[in-house]
mmCIF file of C-alpha atoms in Angstrom:
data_model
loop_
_atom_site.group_PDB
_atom_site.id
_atom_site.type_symbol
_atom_site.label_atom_id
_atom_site.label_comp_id
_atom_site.label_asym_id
_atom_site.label_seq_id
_atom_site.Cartn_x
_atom_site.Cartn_y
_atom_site.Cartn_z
ATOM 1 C CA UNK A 19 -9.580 29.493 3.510
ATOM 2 C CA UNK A 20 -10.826 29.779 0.063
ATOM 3 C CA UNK A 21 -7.427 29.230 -1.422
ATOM 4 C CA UNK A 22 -7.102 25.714 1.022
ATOM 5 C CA UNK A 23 -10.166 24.314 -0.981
ATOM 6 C CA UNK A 24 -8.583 25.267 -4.021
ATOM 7 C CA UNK A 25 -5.500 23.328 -3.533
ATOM 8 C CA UNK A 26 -7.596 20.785 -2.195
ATOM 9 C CA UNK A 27 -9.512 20.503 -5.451
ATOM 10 C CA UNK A 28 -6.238 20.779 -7.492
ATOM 11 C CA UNK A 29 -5.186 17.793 -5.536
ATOM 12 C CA UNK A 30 -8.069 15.840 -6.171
ATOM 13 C CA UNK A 31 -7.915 16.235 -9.699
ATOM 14 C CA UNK A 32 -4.645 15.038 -10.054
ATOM 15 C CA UNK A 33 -4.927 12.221 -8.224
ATOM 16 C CA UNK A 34 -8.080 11.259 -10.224
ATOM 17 C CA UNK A 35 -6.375 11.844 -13.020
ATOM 18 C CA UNK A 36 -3.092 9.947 -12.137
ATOM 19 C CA UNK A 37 -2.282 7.833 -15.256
ATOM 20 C CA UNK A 38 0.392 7.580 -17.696
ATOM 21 C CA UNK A 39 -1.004 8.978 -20.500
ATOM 22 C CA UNK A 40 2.088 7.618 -22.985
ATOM 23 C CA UNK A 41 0.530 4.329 -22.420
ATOM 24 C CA UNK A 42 -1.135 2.187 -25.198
ATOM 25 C CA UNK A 43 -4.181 0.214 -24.917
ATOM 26 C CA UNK A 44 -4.262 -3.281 -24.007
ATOM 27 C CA UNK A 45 -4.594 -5.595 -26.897
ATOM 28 C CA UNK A 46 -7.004 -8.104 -24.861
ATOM 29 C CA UNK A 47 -9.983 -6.401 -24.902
ATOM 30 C CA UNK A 48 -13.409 -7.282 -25.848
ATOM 31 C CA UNK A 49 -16.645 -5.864 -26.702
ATOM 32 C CA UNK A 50 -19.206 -5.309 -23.997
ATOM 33 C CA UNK A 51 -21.385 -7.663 -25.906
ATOM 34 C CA UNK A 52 -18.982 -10.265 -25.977
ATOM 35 C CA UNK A 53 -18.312 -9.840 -22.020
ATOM 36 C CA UNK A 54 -22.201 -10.193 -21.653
ATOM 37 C CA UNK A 55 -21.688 -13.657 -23.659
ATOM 38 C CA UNK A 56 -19.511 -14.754 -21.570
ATOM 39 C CA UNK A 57 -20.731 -13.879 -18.358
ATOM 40 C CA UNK A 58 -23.896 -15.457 -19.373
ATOM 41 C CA UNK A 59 -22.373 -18.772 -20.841
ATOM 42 C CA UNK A 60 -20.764 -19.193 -17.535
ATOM 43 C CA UNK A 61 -23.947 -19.067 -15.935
ATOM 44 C CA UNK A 62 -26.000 -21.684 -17.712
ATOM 45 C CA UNK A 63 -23.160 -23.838 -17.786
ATOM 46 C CA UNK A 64 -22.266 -23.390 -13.525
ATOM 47 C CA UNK A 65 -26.318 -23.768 -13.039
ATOM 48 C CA UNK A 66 -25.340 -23.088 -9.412
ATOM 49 C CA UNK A 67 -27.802 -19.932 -9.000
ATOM 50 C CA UNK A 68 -26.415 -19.106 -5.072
ATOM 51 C CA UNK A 69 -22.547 -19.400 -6.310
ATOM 52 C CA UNK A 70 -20.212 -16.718 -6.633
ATOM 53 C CA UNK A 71 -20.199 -15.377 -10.468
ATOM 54 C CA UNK A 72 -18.155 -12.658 -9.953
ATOM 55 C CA UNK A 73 -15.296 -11.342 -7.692
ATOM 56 C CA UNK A 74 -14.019 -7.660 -7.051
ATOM 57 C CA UNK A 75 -11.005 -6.212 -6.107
ATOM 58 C CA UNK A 76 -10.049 -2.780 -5.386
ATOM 59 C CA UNK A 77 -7.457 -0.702 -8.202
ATOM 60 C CA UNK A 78 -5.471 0.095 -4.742
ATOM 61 C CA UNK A 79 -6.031 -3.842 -3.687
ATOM 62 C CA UNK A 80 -4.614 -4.497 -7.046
ATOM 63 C CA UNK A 81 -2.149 -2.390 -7.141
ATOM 64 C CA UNK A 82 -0.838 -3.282 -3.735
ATOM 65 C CA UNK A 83 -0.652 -6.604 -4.491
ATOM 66 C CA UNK A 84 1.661 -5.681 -8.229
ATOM 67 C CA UNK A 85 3.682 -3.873 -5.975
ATOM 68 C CA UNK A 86 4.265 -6.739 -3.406
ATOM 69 C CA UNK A 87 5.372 -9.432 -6.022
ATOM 70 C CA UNK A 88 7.470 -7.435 -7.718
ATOM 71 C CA UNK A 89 9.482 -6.331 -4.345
ATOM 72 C CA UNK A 90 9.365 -10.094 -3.156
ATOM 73 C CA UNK A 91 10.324 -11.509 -6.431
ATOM 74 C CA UNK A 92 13.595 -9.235 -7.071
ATOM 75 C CA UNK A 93 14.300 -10.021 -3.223
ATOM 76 C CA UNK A 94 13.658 -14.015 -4.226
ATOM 77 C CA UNK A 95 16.107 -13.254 -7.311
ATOM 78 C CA UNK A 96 13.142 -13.380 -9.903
ATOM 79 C CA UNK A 97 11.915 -11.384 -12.618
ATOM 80 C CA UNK A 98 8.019 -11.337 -12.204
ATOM 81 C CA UNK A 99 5.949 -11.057 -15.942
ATOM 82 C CA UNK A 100 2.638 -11.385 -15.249
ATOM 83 C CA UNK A 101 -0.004 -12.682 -12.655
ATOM 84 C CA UNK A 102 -2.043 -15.982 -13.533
ATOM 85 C CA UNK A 103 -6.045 -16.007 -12.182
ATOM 86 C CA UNK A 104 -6.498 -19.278 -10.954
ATOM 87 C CA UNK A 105 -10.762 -20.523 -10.568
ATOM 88 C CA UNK A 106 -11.263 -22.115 -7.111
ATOM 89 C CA UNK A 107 -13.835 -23.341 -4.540
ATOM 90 C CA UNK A 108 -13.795 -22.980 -0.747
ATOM 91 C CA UNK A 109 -13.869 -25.620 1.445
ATOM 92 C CA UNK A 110 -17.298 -26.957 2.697
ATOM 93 C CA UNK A 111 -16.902 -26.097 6.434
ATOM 94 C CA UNK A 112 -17.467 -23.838 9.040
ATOM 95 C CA UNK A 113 -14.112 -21.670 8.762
ATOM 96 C CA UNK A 114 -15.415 -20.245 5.623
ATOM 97 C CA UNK A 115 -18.974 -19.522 6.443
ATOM 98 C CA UNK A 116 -21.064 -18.113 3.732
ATOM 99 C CA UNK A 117 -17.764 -18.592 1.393
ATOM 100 C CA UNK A 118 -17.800 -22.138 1.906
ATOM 101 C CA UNK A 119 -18.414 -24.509 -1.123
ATOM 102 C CA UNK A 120 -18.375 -21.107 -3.696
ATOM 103 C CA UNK A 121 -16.843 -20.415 -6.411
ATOM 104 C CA UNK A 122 -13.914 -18.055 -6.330
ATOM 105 C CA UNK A 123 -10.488 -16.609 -8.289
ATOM 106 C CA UNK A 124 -6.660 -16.016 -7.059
ATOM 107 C CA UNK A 125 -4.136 -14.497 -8.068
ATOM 108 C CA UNK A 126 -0.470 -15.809 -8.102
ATOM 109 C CA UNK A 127 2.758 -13.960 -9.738
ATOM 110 C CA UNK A 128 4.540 -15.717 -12.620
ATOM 111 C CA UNK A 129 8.104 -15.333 -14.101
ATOM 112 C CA UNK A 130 11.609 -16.903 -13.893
ATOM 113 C CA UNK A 131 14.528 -16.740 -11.971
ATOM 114 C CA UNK A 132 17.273 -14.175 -12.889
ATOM 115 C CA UNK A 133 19.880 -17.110 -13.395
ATOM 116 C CA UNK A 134 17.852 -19.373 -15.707
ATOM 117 C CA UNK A 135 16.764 -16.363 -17.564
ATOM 118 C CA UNK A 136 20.829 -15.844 -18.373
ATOM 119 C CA UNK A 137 20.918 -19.528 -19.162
ATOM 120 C CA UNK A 138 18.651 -18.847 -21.654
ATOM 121 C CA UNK A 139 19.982 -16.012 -22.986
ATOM 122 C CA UNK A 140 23.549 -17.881 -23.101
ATOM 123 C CA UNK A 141 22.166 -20.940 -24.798
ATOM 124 C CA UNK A 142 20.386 -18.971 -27.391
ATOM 125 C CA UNK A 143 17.104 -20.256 -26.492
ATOM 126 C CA UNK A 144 14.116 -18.528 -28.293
ATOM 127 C CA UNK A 145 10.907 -19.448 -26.460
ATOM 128 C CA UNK A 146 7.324 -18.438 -26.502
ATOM 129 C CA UNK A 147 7.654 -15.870 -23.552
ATOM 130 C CA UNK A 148 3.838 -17.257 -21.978
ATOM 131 C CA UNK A 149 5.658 -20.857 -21.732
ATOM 132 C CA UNK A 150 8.635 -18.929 -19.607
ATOM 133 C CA UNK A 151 5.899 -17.724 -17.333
ATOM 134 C CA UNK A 152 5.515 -19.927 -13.884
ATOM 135 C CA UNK A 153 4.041 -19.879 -11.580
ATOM 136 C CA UNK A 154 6.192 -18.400 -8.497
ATOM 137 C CA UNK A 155 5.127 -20.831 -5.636
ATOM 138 C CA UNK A 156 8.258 -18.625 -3.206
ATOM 139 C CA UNK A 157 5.459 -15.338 -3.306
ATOM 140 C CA UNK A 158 1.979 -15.827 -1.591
ATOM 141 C CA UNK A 159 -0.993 -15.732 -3.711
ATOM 142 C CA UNK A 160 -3.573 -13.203 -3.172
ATOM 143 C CA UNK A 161 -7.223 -14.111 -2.784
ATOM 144 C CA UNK A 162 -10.338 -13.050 -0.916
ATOM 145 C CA UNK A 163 -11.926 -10.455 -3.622
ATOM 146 C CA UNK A 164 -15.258 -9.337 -2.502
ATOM 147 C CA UNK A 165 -17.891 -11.821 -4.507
ATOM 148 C CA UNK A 166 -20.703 -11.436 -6.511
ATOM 149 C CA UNK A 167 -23.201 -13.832 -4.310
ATOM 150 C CA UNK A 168 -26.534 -13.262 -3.629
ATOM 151 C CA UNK A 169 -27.123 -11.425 -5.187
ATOM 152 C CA UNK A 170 -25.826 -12.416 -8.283
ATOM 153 C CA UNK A 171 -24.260 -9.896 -10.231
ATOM 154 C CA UNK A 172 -25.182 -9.290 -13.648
ATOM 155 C CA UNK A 173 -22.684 -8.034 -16.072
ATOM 156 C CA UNK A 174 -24.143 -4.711 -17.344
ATOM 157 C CA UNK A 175 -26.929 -4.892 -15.368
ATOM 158 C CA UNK A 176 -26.982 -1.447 -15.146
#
């Protein structure tokens, strides 16, 4: 039994620390302080103190969801590149209870079809690759993140 738990633990640890440690850091972040800025910037200019200021999704959620567009956009003959946060609102009725009329984000996959990306290549066309990146309306958007309403969440509140 005690060498179960051990493997257990062993496990564990790998799985927590399940990364790829060759990669590099992303060049889009931003300071804490900065984040606080923001965060607070888009409160005083929403003024809406019971909407939504925040919305969470799970690293497995997220994950999940990578995994789905890019197995539904190589069977849809497209090469997905990124994934484009759109700001929404829900609709003021019943369907949508304590959602309804808040603030919320989704997510939908960009990139280009295989063929015009050829095209491209063919024609010698050198393009800024974020103005290559649509929106793929063929693969379902993801929404319904859990939201930060009431209470509000406050970024480093802790």
């Amino acid at each position: 039994m005690k060498k179960l738990i051990t493997e257990d633990l062993q496990t564990i640890d790998l799985q927590l620390n399940d990364f790829d440690t060759n990669m590099t850091d992303p060049k889009q972040l931003i300071t804490q302080d900065f984040a606080k800025q923001l965060c607070s910037n888009h409160s005083s200019k929403n003024g809406n103190s019971d909407d939504a200021n925040a919305v969470w999704y799970s690293i497995e959620e997220l994950e999940n969801y990578i995994n789905f567009i890019k197995k539904e956009g190589n069977e849809k003959g497209y090469k997905v590149d990124g994934i484009r946060l759109y700001f929404g609102s829900y609709p003021n009725d019943a369907k949508h209870a304590e959602k309804a009329g808040k603030s919320t984000i989704f997510l939908t996959p960009t990139g280009q079809k295989v063929d015009a990306m050829k095209n491209d290549a063919l024609n010698f066309v050198a393009k800024d690759a974020s103005a290559q990146s649509d929106d793929i309306n063929e693969i379902s958007p993801m929404n319904f993140g859990n939201m930060g309403n009431p209470p509000k969440m406050e970024y480093l509140s802790n």
